[in-house]
Tab-separated table of C-alpha atoms in Angstrom:
chain	number	residue	atom	x	y	z
K	1	MET	CA	5.554	11.959	18.306
K	2	LYS	CA	8.281	10.250	20.351
K	3	GLN	CA	6.539	6.900	19.980
K	4	ARG	CA	6.073	7.489	16.247
K	5	ILE	CA	9.764	8.288	15.693
K	6	LEU	CA	10.990	5.433	17.903
K	7	SER	CA	8.761	2.912	16.149
K	8	ALA	CA	9.988	4.132	12.755
K	9	LEU	CA	13.631	3.913	13.842
K	10	LEU	CA	13.100	0.337	14.981
K	11	MET	CA	11.040	-0.852	12.022
K	12	THR	CA	12.908	0.754	9.118
K	13	PRO	CA	16.288	-1.051	9.483
K	14	VAL	CA	14.479	-4.360	9.967
K	15	ALA	CA	12.349	-3.776	6.871
K	16	ILE	CA	15.393	-2.851	4.750
K	17	ALA	CA	17.292	-5.936	5.937
K	18	VAL	CA	14.347	-8.208	5.149
K	19	ILE	CA	13.914	-6.745	1.663
K	20	LEU	CA	17.590	-7.030	0.738
K	21	LEU	CA	18.661	-10.206	2.530
K	22	VAL	CA	15.710	-12.582	2.770
K	23	PRO	CA	15.189	-14.960	-0.218
K	24	THR	CA	12.095	-14.213	-2.274
K	25	PRO	CA	10.021	-17.260	-1.141
K	26	TRP	CA	10.506	-16.343	2.519
K	27	PHE	CA	10.077	-12.647	1.794
K	28	ILE	CA	6.690	-13.074	0.163
K	29	ALA	CA	5.605	-15.321	3.045
K	30	LEU	CA	6.472	-12.583	5.542
K	31	VAL	CA	4.717	-9.985	3.405
K	32	ALA	CA	1.659	-12.236	3.218
K	33	ILE	CA	1.490	-12.357	7.021
K	34	LEU	CA	1.842	-8.590	7.312
K	35	LEU	CA	-0.808	-7.959	4.666
K	36	ALA	CA	-3.116	-10.507	6.304
K	37	ILE	CA	-3.031	-8.451	9.507
K	38	GLY	CA	-3.816	-5.333	7.498
K	39	LEU	CA	-6.635	-7.146	5.721
K	40	TRP	CA	-8.049	-8.256	9.081
K	41	GLU	CA	-8.174	-4.598	10.074
K	42	TRP	CA	-9.744	-3.656	6.721
K	43	PHE	CA	-12.529	-6.185	7.321
K	44	THR	CA	-13.010	-4.776	10.829
K	45	LEU	CA	-13.418	-1.288	9.355
K	46	SER	CA	-15.908	-2.824	6.910
K	47	ALA	CA	-18.137	-3.758	9.871
K	48	VAL	CA	-17.396	-7.491	9.871
K	49	THR	CA	-17.724	-7.843	13.630
K	50	ASP	CA	-17.720	-11.633	13.841
K	51	THR	CA	-14.218	-13.017	14.490
K	52	LEU	CA	-14.916	-16.294	12.702
K	53	SER	CA	-16.123	-14.500	9.576
K	54	ARG	CA	-13.048	-12.278	9.484
K	55	SER	CA	-10.805	-15.295	10.016
K	56	LEU	CA	-12.398	-17.180	7.134
K	57	LEU	CA	-12.137	-14.183	4.817
K	58	VAL	CA	-8.447	-13.650	5.618
K	59	ALA	CA	-7.792	-17.383	5.266
K	60	ALA	CA	-9.410	-17.358	1.821
K	61	ASN	CA	-7.031	-14.605	0.684
K	62	LEU	CA	-4.026	-16.468	2.083
K	63	ALA	CA	-5.227	-19.564	0.239
K	64	VAL	CA	-5.189	-17.628	-3.043
K	65	MET	CA	-1.618	-16.494	-2.356
K	66	THR	CA	-0.608	-20.080	-1.543
K	67	ALA	CA	-2.187	-21.342	-4.751
K	68	MET	CA	-0.268	-18.779	-6.780
K	69	VAL	CA	3.032	-19.771	-5.152
K	70	TRP	CA	2.250	-23.459	-5.659
K	71	SER	CA	1.475	-22.778	-9.316
K	72	SER	CA	4.783	-20.996	-9.815
K	73	ARG	CA	6.758	-23.763	-8.094
K	74	THR	CA	5.111	-26.620	-9.997
K	75	GLY	CA	4.921	-24.849	-13.341
K	76	ALA	CA	1.174	-25.390	-13.468
K	77	GLY	CA	-0.323	-22.838	-15.841
K	78	ASN	CA	1.147	-19.431	-16.532
K	79	SER	CA	2.097	-18.313	-13.023
K	80	THR	CA	3.514	-15.005	-14.217
K	81	ALA	CA	0.186	-14.191	-15.823
K	82	LEU	CA	-1.588	-14.819	-12.501
K	83	PHE	CA	0.617	-12.322	-10.701
K	84	GLU	CA	0.210	-9.807	-13.513
K	85	LEU	CA	-3.559	-10.272	-13.463
K	86	PHE	CA	-3.867	-9.412	-9.785
K	87	VAL	CA	-1.525	-6.446	-10.199
K	88	LEU	CA	-3.661	-5.189	-13.086
K	89	LEU	CA	-6.950	-5.696	-11.206
K	90	ALA	CA	-5.618	-3.797	-8.214
K	91	ALA	CA	-4.281	-0.995	-10.416
K	92	ILE	CA	-7.679	-0.655	-12.114
K	93	TRP	CA	-9.362	-0.365	-8.729
K	94	TRP	CA	-6.965	2.337	-7.538
K	95	VAL	CA	-7.445	4.300	-10.765
K	96	ILE	CA	-11.213	4.415	-10.236
K	97	SER	CA	-11.084	4.737	-6.421
K	98	PRO	CA	-11.146	8.585	-6.510
K	99	LEU	CA	-14.785	8.222	-7.544
K	100	TRP	CA	-15.460	6.670	-4.137
K	101	LEU	CA	-13.652	9.576	-2.485
K	102	ARG	CA	-15.831	11.958	-4.485
K	103	PHE	CA	-19.097	10.155	-3.690
K	104	ARG	CA	-18.110	9.211	-0.153
K	105	GLN	CA	-21.640	8.454	0.981
K	106	ILE	CA	-21.314	5.152	-0.876
K	107	GLY	CA	-20.568	2.441	1.640
K	108	THR	CA	-22.011	4.123	4.711
K	109	ASN	CA	-24.785	1.530	5.024
K	110	HIS	CA	-23.007	-1.597	6.275
K	111	HIS	CA	-26.178	-3.658	6.085
K	112	SER	CA	-26.340	-3.343	2.288
K	113	TRP	CA	-24.398	-4.563	-0.722
K	114	ALA	CA	-21.845	-1.825	0.001
K	115	ARG	CA	-20.179	-3.946	2.675
K	116	VAL	CA	-19.663	-6.732	0.149
K	117	GLY	CA	-18.014	-4.190	-2.119
K	118	LYS	CA	-15.650	-3.132	0.671
K	119	LEU	CA	-14.697	-6.747	1.333
K	120	LEU	CA	-14.036	-7.348	-2.349
K	121	VAL	CA	-11.993	-4.162	-2.702
K	122	GLY	CA	-9.928	-5.076	0.364
K	123	SER	CA	-9.102	-8.477	-1.092
K	124	VAL	CA	-8.241	-7.097	-4.538
K	125	ALA	CA	-6.032	-4.377	-3.025
K	126	THR	CA	-4.227	-6.834	-0.738
K	127	LEU	CA	-3.669	-9.521	-3.365
K	128	GLY	CA	-2.559	-6.921	-5.908
K	129	ALA	CA	-0.005	-5.351	-3.557
K	130	TRP	CA	1.321	-8.776	-2.552
K	131	ALA	CA	1.596	-9.897	-6.177
K	132	ALA	CA	3.363	-6.658	-7.116
K	133	MET	CA	5.938	-6.967	-4.348
K	134	ALA	CA	6.530	-10.628	-5.132
K	135	TRP	CA	6.891	-9.811	-8.826
K	136	ILE	CA	9.367	-6.975	-8.266
K	137	HIS	CA	11.391	-8.711	-5.536
K	138	GLY	CA	11.852	-11.836	-7.624
K	139	SER	CA	12.750	-10.051	-10.859
K	140	GLU	CA	16.287	-9.971	-12.176
K	141	PRO	CA	18.504	-8.089	-12.058
K	142	MET	CA	18.328	-5.964	-8.902
K	143	GLY	CA	14.677	-6.678	-8.142
K	144	ARG	CA	15.190	-6.345	-4.403
K	145	GLN	CA	16.862	-2.970	-4.793
K	146	TRP	CA	14.053	-1.706	-7.027
K	147	LEU	CA	11.464	-2.833	-4.490
K	148	LEU	CA	13.390	-1.043	-1.745
K	149	ALA	CA	13.468	2.139	-3.841
K	150	ALA	CA	9.698	1.905	-4.390
K	151	LEU	CA	8.933	1.335	-0.714
K	152	VAL	CA	11.319	4.054	0.452
K	153	SER	CA	9.602	6.486	-1.920
K	154	VAL	CA	6.221	5.670	-0.332
K	155	TRP	CA	7.563	5.931	3.216
K	156	SER	CA	9.271	9.239	2.439
K	157	ALA	CA	6.105	10.557	0.780
K	158	ASP	CA	4.191	9.878	3.988
K	159	SER	CA	6.857	11.462	6.214
K	160	GLY	CA	7.410	14.408	3.872
K	161	ALA	CA	3.693	15.104	3.729
K	162	TYR	CA	3.437	14.958	7.519
K	163	PHE	CA	6.206	17.470	8.203
K	164	ALA	CA	5.410	19.768	5.261
K	165	GLY	CA	1.759	19.810	6.280
K	166	LYS	CA	2.612	20.411	9.934
K	167	TYR	CA	4.844	23.410	9.313
K	168	LEU	CA	3.591	24.792	5.999
K	169	GLY	CA	0.079	23.466	5.558
K	170	LYS	CA	-2.666	26.031	5.046
K	171	HIS	CA	-4.942	24.671	2.327
K	172	LYS	CA	-6.947	21.533	3.100
K	173	LEU	CA	-6.661	18.653	0.642
K	174	ALA	CA	-9.726	16.587	1.592
K	175	PRO	CA	-11.298	18.158	4.705
K	176	ASN	CA	-14.334	15.869	4.703
K	177	ILE	CA	-12.213	12.731	4.655
K	178	SER	CA	-8.902	13.553	6.329
K	179	PRO	CA	-8.962	17.067	7.857
K	180	ASN	CA	-5.237	17.125	8.683
K	181	LYS	CA	-4.050	16.604	5.110
K	182	THR	CA	-3.087	19.712	3.162
K	183	ILE	CA	-2.101	20.592	-0.384
K	184	GLU	CA	1.254	21.814	0.918
K	185	GLY	CA	1.738	18.466	2.599
K	186	LEU	CA	0.920	16.684	-0.657
K	187	ILE	CA	3.530	18.704	-2.536
K	188	GLY	CA	6.140	18.155	0.168
K	189	GLY	CA	5.390	14.441	0.180
K	190	LEU	CA	5.753	14.135	-3.591
K	191	ILE	CA	9.073	16.023	-3.535
K	192	SER	CA	10.353	13.673	-0.810
K	193	CYS	CA	9.027	10.667	-2.720
K	194	ILE	CA	10.894	11.556	-5.912
K	195	ALA	CA	14.114	12.676	-4.196
K	196	LEU	CA	14.524	9.646	-1.929
K	197	GLY	CA	13.180	7.267	-4.572
K	198	LEU	CA	15.748	8.449	-7.124
K	199	LEU	CA	18.545	8.174	-4.559
K	200	PHE	CA	17.717	4.556	-3.795
K	201	ALA	CA	17.115	3.844	-7.495
K	202	LEU	CA	20.808	4.586	-8.029
K	203	PHE	CA	21.570	1.533	-5.891
K	204	ALA	CA	19.223	-0.449	-8.124
K	205	GLY	CA	21.377	0.389	-11.148
K	206	MET	CA	19.380	3.303	-12.554
K	207	THR	CA	21.225	4.929	-15.461
K	208	SER	CA	21.188	8.638	-16.301
K	209	ALA	CA	18.977	7.903	-19.294
K	210	GLN	CA	16.417	6.244	-17.017
K	211	VAL	CA	16.126	9.167	-14.583
K	212	PRO	CA	13.123	10.842	-16.321
K	213	LYS	CA	11.252	7.528	-16.539
K	214	VAL	CA	11.934	6.627	-12.922
K	215	ALA	CA	11.043	10.142	-11.728
K	216	LEU	CA	7.733	9.941	-13.592
K	217	ALA	CA	7.009	6.520	-12.105
K	218	LEU	CA	7.803	7.800	-8.615
K	219	LEU	CA	5.565	10.838	-9.093
K	220	ILE	CA	2.659	8.631	-10.146
K	221	THR	CA	3.382	6.126	-7.398
K	222	GLY	CA	3.544	8.860	-4.759
K	223	GLY	CA	0.238	10.275	-5.937
K	224	PHE	CA	-1.480	6.913	-5.644
K	225	SER	CA	0.008	6.329	-2.192
K	226	VAL	CA	-1.931	9.424	-1.099
K	227	ILE	CA	-5.095	7.981	-2.632
K	228	GLY	CA	-4.534	4.767	-0.677
K	229	ASP	CA	-4.187	6.789	2.515
K	230	LEU	CA	-7.391	8.708	1.774
K	231	VAL	CA	-9.334	5.522	1.029
K	232	GLU	CA	-8.360	4.087	4.401
K	233	SER	CA	-9.267	7.396	6.058
K	234	LEU	CA	-12.695	7.155	4.437
K	235	LEU	CA	-13.093	3.596	5.743
K	236	LYS	CA	-12.302	4.784	9.269
K	237	ARG	CA	-14.602	7.800	8.997
K	238	GLN	CA	-17.520	5.638	7.825
K	239	ILE	CA	-17.119	3.290	10.798
K	240	GLY	CA	-16.216	6.034	13.297
K	241	ALA	CA	-12.693	4.774	14.075
K	242	LYS	CA	-9.573	6.857	14.736
K	243	ASP	CA	-7.067	4.119	13.844
K	244	SER	CA	-7.323	0.722	12.184
K	245	GLY	CA	-5.786	-0.880	15.292
K	246	ASN	CA	-3.204	-0.391	18.027
K	247	VAL	CA	-0.475	-2.833	17.014
K	248	ILE	CA	2.238	-0.210	16.382
K	249	PRO	CA	2.860	2.380	19.141
K	250	GLY	CA	2.415	5.906	17.827
K	251	HIS	CA	1.210	4.682	14.433
K	252	GLY	CA	-2.023	2.794	15.121
K	253	GLY	CA	-2.700	-0.418	13.249
K	254	VAL	CA	-0.842	-2.205	10.485
K	255	LEU	CA	-3.301	-0.907	7.900
K	256	ASP	CA	-2.499	2.650	9.009
K	257	ARG	CA	1.107	2.005	7.920
K	258	ILE	CA	0.498	0.057	4.714
K	259	ASP	CA	-2.502	1.887	3.241
K	260	GLY	CA	-0.264	3.867	0.884
K	261	VAL	CA	1.748	0.755	0.033
K	262	LEU	CA	-1.394	-1.121	-0.998
K	263	ALA	CA	-2.123	1.488	-3.660
K	264	ALA	CA	1.454	2.307	-4.652
K	265	MET	CA	2.941	-1.127	-5.287
K	266	PRO	CA	0.673	-2.265	-8.153
K	267	ILE	CA	1.056	1.158	-9.775
K	268	PHE	CA	4.856	1.118	-9.454
K	269	ALA	CA	5.032	-2.435	-10.822
K	270	LEU	CA	3.003	-1.438	-13.884
K	271	CYS	CA	5.052	1.730	-14.415
K	272	LYS	CA	8.254	-0.289	-14.190
K	273	ALA	CA	6.988	-2.783	-16.745
K	274	LEU	CA	5.532	-0.202	-19.140
K	275	LEU	CA	8.375	2.327	-18.936
K	276	GLY	CA	11.052	-0.344	-19.103
K	277	PHE	CA	13.517	0.364	-16.316
C-alpha cells in the first residue's frame, strides 16, 4: 500500500503538468510511448513470447500513429476522419467486449485464431485511446482541461472502487475474473468518478446547463473504465499472470494502470462529441 500511494503521489502531479503544459504534438508523442509499453505488455499476456515478434507488432502500431500525425501535418486526406474512425472502432469493441467477459473461455487456447483476435483487439484499443486523447487534447477551446477532467474521473473511479470495496465490499462483481472487485466498490468508484470529474470539468468551462450532460458522460465513461479493467484481468487470468509487468512499484505494469483509460477515452470522446459540451 505504501508503494502504491507513493507511486501515485509521484506520478499524478507529473501527469497533470504534462497534460496542461506540454504542446499537443509532444503530448501525443509521450502518450504514444506510454501506450506502446502497455501494448507490449498486452501482447505478452496474449502469449506472444518472442521478443522480435512483439517488437514488430508494437512498431507497426507506432507506424500507424506516425502516419496519422503526418497526414494531419501535411493535410493529406481527411486527418480528422482518421482519428474519428479509430475512436469509433475502439468504442464499438468496448461496447461488445462484455460478451467476451460473459463467454470467458474464448481466447484460452493461444495456439488458435483466438490469439490473433487478442492481438487485433489490443491494437484497436490502443490506437483508439491514443486517437481519442489526441483529439480531445488538441480541440479548442479548453481541450487540455477536458482531457484532464476525463482522466481524473477514470483515476478517481479506480481509487474510489478500491477503497469502497476494501471497507464496504460484500457482494462480488465478477468473481471468476477479478475476485477482489465488488458491487459496492463499483458504486463507490462511479460516485468518485462523477464527483471528481465534475469538479475538474468546472476548470474546463462547464456551464450549469451542461452539468447533466457531463455527469451522464462521466457515468458512462466510469462504467466502461471498469470494463477495461475486467478485460485486462481476464487476459491475465487466461495466461496465469498476477500483473502485466513490474514497471511501477506497487502498481504492477503500465497496462495495469491504463487498462481503464484504454476503454474510457474513446467512450468519453464520443460522449463529448454527441452530447455537445
